[in-house]
mmCIF file of C-alpha atoms in Angstrom:
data_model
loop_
_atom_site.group_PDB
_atom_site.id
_atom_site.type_symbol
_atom_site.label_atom_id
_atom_site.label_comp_id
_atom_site.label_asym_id
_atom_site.label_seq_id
_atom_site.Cartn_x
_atom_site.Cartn_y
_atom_site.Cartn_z
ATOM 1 C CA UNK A 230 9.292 169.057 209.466
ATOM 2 C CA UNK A 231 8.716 172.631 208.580
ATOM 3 C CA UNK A 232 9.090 173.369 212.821
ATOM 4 C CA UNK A 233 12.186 171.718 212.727
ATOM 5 C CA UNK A 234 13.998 173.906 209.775
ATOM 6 C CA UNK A 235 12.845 176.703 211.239
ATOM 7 C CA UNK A 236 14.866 175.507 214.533
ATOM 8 C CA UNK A 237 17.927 174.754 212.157
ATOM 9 C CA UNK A 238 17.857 177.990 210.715
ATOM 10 C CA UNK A 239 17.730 179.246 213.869
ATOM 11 C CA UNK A 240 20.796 177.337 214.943
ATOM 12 C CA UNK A 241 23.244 177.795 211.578
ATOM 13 C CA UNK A 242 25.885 180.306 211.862
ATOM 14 C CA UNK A 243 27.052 182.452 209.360
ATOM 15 C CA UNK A 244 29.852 179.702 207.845
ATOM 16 C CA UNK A 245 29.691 178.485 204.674
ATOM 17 C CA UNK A 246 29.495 174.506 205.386
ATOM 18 C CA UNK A 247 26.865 175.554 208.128
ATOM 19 C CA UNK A 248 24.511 177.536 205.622
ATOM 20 C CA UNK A 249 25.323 175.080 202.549
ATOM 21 C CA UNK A 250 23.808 172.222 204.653
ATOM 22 C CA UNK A 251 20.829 173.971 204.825
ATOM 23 C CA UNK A 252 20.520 175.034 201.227
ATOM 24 C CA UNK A 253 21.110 171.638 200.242
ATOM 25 C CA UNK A 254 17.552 170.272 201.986
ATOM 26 C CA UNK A 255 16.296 173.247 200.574
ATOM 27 C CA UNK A 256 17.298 171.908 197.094
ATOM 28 C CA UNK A 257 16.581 168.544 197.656
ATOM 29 C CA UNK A 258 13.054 169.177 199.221
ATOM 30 C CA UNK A 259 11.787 172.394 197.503
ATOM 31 C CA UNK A 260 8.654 172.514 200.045
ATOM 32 C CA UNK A 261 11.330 174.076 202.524
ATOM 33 C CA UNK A 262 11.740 176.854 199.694
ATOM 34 C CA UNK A 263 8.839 178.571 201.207
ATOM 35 C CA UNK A 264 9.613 178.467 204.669
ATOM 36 C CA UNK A 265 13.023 179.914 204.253
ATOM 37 C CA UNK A 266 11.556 182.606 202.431
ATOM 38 C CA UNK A 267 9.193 183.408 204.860
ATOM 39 C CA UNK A 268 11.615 183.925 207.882
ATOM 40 C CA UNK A 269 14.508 185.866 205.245
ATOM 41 C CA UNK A 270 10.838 188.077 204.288
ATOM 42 C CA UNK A 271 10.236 188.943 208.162
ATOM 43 C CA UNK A 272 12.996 191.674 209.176
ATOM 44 C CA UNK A 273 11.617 191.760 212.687
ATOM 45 C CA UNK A 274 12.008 187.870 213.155
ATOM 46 C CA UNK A 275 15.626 187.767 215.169
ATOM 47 C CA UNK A 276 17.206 184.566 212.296
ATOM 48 C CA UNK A 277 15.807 186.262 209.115
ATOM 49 C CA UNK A 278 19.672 187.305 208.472
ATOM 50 C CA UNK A 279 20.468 183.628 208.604
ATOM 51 C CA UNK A 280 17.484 182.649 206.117
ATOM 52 C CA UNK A 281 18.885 185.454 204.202
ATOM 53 C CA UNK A 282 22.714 183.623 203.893
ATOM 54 C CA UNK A 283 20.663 180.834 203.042
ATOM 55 C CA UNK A 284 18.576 181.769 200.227
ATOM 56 C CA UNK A 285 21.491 183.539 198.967
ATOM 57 C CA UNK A 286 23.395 179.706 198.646
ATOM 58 C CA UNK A 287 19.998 178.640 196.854
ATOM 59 C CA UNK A 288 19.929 181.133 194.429
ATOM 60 C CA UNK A 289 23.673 180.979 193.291
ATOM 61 C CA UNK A 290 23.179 177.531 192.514
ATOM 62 C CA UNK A 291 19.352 178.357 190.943
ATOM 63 C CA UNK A 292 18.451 182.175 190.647
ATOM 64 C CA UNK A 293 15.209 180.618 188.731
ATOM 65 C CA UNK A 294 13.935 179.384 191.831
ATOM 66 C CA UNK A 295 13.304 182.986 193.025
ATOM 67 C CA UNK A 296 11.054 183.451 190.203
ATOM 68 C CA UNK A 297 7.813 182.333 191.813
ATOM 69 C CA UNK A 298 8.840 185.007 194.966
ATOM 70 C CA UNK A 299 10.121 188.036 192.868
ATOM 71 C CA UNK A 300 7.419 190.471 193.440
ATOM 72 C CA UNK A 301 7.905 190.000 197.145
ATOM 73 C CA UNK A 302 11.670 189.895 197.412
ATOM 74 C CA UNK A 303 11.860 193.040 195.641
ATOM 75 C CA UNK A 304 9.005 195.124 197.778
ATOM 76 C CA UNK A 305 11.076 193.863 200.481
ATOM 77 C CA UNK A 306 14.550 194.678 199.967
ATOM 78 C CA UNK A 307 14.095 198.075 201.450
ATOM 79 C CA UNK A 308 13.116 197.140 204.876
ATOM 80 C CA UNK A 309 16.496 195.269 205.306
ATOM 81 C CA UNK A 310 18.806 197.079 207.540
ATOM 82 C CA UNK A 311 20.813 194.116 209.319
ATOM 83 C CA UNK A 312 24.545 194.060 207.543
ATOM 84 C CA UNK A 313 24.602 190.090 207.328
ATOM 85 C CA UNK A 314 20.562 190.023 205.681
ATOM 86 C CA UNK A 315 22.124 192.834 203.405
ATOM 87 C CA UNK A 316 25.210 191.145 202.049
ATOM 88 C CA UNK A 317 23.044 188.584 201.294
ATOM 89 C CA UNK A 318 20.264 189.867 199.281
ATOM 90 C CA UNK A 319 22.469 192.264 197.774
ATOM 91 C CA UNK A 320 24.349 189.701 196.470
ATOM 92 C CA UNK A 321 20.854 187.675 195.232
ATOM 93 C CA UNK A 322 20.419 191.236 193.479
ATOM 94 C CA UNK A 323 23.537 190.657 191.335
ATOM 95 C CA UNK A 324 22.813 187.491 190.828
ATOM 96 C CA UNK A 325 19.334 188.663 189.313
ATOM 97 C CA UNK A 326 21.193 191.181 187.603
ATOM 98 C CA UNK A 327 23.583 188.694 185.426
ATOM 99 C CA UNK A 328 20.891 186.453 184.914
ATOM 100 C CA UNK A 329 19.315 189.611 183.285
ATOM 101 C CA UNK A 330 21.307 190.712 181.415
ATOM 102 C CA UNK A 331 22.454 186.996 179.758
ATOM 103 C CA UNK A 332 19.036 185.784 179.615
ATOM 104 C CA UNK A 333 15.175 186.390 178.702
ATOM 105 C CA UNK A 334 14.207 187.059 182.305
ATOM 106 C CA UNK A 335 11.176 188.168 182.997
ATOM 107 C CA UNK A 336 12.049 191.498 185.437
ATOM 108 C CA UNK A 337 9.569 194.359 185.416
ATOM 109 C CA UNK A 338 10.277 197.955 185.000
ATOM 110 C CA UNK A 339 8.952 198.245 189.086
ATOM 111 C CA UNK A 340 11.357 195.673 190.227
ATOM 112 C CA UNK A 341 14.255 196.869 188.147
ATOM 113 C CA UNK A 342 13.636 200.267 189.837
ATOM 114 C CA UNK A 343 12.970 198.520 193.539
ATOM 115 C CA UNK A 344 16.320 196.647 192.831
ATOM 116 C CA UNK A 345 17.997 199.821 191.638
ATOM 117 C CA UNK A 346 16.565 202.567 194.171
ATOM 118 C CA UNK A 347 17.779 199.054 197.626
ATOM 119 C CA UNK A 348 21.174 199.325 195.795
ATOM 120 C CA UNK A 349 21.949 202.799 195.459
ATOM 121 C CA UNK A 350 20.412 202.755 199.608
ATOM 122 C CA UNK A 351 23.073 200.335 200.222
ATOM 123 C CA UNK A 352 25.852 202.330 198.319
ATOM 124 C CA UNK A 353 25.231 205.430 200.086
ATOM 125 C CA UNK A 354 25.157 204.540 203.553
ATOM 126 C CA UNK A 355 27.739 205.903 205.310
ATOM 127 C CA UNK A 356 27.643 202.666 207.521
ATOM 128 C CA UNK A 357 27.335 200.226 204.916
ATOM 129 C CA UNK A 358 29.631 197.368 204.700
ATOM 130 C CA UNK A 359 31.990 197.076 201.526
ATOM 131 C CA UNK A 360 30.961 194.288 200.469
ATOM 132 C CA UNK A 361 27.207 195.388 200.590
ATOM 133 C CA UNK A 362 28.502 198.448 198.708
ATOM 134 C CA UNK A 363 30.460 196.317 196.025
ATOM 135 C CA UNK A 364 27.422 193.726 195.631
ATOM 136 C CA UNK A 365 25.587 197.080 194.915
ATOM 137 C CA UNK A 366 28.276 198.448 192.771
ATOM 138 C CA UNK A 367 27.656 196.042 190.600
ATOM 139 C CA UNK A 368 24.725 195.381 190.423
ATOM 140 C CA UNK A 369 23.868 199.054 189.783
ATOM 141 C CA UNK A 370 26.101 198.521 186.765
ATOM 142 C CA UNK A 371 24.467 195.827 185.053
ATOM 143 C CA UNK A 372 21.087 197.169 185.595
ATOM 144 C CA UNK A 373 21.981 200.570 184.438
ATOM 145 C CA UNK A 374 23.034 199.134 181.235
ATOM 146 C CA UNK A 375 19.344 200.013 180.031
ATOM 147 C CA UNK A 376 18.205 202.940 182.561
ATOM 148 C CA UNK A 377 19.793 205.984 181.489
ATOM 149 C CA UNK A 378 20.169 208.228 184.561
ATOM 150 C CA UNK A 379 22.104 204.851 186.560
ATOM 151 C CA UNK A 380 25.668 205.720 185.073
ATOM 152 C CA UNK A 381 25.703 209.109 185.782
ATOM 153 C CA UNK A 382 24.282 208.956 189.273
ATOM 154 C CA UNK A 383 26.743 205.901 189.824
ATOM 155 C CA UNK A 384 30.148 207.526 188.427
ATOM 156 C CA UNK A 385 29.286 210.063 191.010
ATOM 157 C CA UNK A 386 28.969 208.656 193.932
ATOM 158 C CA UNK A 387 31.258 206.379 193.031
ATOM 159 C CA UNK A 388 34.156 209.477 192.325
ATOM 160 C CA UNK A 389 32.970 211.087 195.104
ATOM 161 C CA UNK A 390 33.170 208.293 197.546
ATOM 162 C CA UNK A 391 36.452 207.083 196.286
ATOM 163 C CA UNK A 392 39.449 208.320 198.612
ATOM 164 C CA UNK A 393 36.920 207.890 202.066
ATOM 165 C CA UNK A 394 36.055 204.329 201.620
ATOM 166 C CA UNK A 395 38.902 200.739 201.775
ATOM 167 C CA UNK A 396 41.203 199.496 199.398
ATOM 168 C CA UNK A 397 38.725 196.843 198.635
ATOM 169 C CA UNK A 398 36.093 199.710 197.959
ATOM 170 C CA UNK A 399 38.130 201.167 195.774
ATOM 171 C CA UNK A 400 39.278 198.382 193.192
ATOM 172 C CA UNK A 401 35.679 197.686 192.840
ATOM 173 C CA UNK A 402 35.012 201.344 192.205
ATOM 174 C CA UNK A 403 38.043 201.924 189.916
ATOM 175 C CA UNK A 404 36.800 199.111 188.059
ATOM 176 C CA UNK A 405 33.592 199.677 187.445
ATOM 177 C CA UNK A 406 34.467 203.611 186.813
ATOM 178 C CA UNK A 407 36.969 202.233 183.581
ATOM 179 C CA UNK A 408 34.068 199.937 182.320
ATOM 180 C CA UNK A 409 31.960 202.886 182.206
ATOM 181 C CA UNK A 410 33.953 205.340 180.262
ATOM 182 C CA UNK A 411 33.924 202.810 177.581
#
C-alpha cells in the first residue's frame, strides 16, 4: 500500500483535482500521513515538491494534523529550495501562523524563529516567486505580532523591495505596510 502512494505521488501533477485526490486517502487513511511526510521531508528525493502540494491540501483542511511532525517540518524548512516545495510549505507556514495566533497552539520560541528566519529567506531572494514571497509576507506578519524586531525588519524590506517586484507583489506589500502603521 505504502509502495503504491509513493508511486501516486510520484505520478500527480501539480493540479488541484490531481493533488486533492491524494490528500483525500491521506485523510481518510491517516497511516499514509507519514509516508507523505517522509518524501515532502527528503529535498534530494526528485517528487518531494509534489508531497509538498500535498501536505499543503492536508493541512488547510487540518493544520492539527501537523502537530505530531512540527519539530521536523520546521528544522526542515530551510533546506527547501525547489519553487513548487516552497509555495507549498510557505503556505503550511501561514497556515500555522493563523492557527497561532486564533488559537492555544502549542509553537515554541525555536520554531517561531525557524518559521520566521525560512520566511524572511524566502522574502529576500531575489529569485523567489511572488507567491512564495506573499505566503511569507504574511506570515512574517502574524508571527511578528509578538517578536519585536519582525515589523521593523519587514517594513523594510518590504519599502525597499516595493517598485522592483509585480503588481501582485505589491498589493500584498502595500497591504501589509497599512496594517502595520496601525
Amino acid at each position: 500500500m505504502e509502495n503504491r502512494f509513493i508511486t501516486d505521488i510520484a505520478a500527480s501533477t501539480a493540479h488541484r483535482p490531481s493533488r486533492e485526490g491524494l490528500a483525500t486517502r491521506v485523510l481518510n487513511d491517516i497511516n499514509l500521513l507519514t509516508v507523505l511526510l517522509d518524501v515532502a521531508f527528503k529535498t534530494q528525493d526528485k517528487n518531494h515538491h509534489k508531497a509538498c502540494g500535498i501536505i499543503e491540501l492536508v493541512f488547510e483542511n487540518h493544520i492539527s494534523l501537523l502537530d505530531a511532525y512540527l519539530e521536523t517540518f520546521c528544522t526542515r524548512l530551510k533546506d527547501y529550495t525547489h519553487d513548487g516545495a516552497i509555495r507549498s510549505v510557505s503556505k503550511v507556514c501561514l497556515f500555522l501562523a493563523n492557527r497561532w495566533a486564533t488559537q492555544p497552539v502549542t509553537l515554541s520560541a525555536q520554531q517561531k524563529e525557524l518559521i520566521t528566519e525560512a520566511c524572511f529567506d524566502w522574502l529576500i531572494n531575489p529569485a523567489g516567486k511572488v507567491a512564495n514571497k506573499a505566503y511569507a509576507m504574511r506570515t512574517l506578519y502574524i508571527l511578528g505580532k509578538d517578536t519585536e524586531w519582525v515589523y521593523p525588519e519587514l517594513k523594510r524590506i518590504l519599502s525597499e523591495d516595493f517598485s522592483a517586484h509585480s503588481a501582485a507583489y505589491k498589493a500584498a506589500a502595500k497591504e501589509l505596510l497599512q496594517k502595520m502603521k496601525l
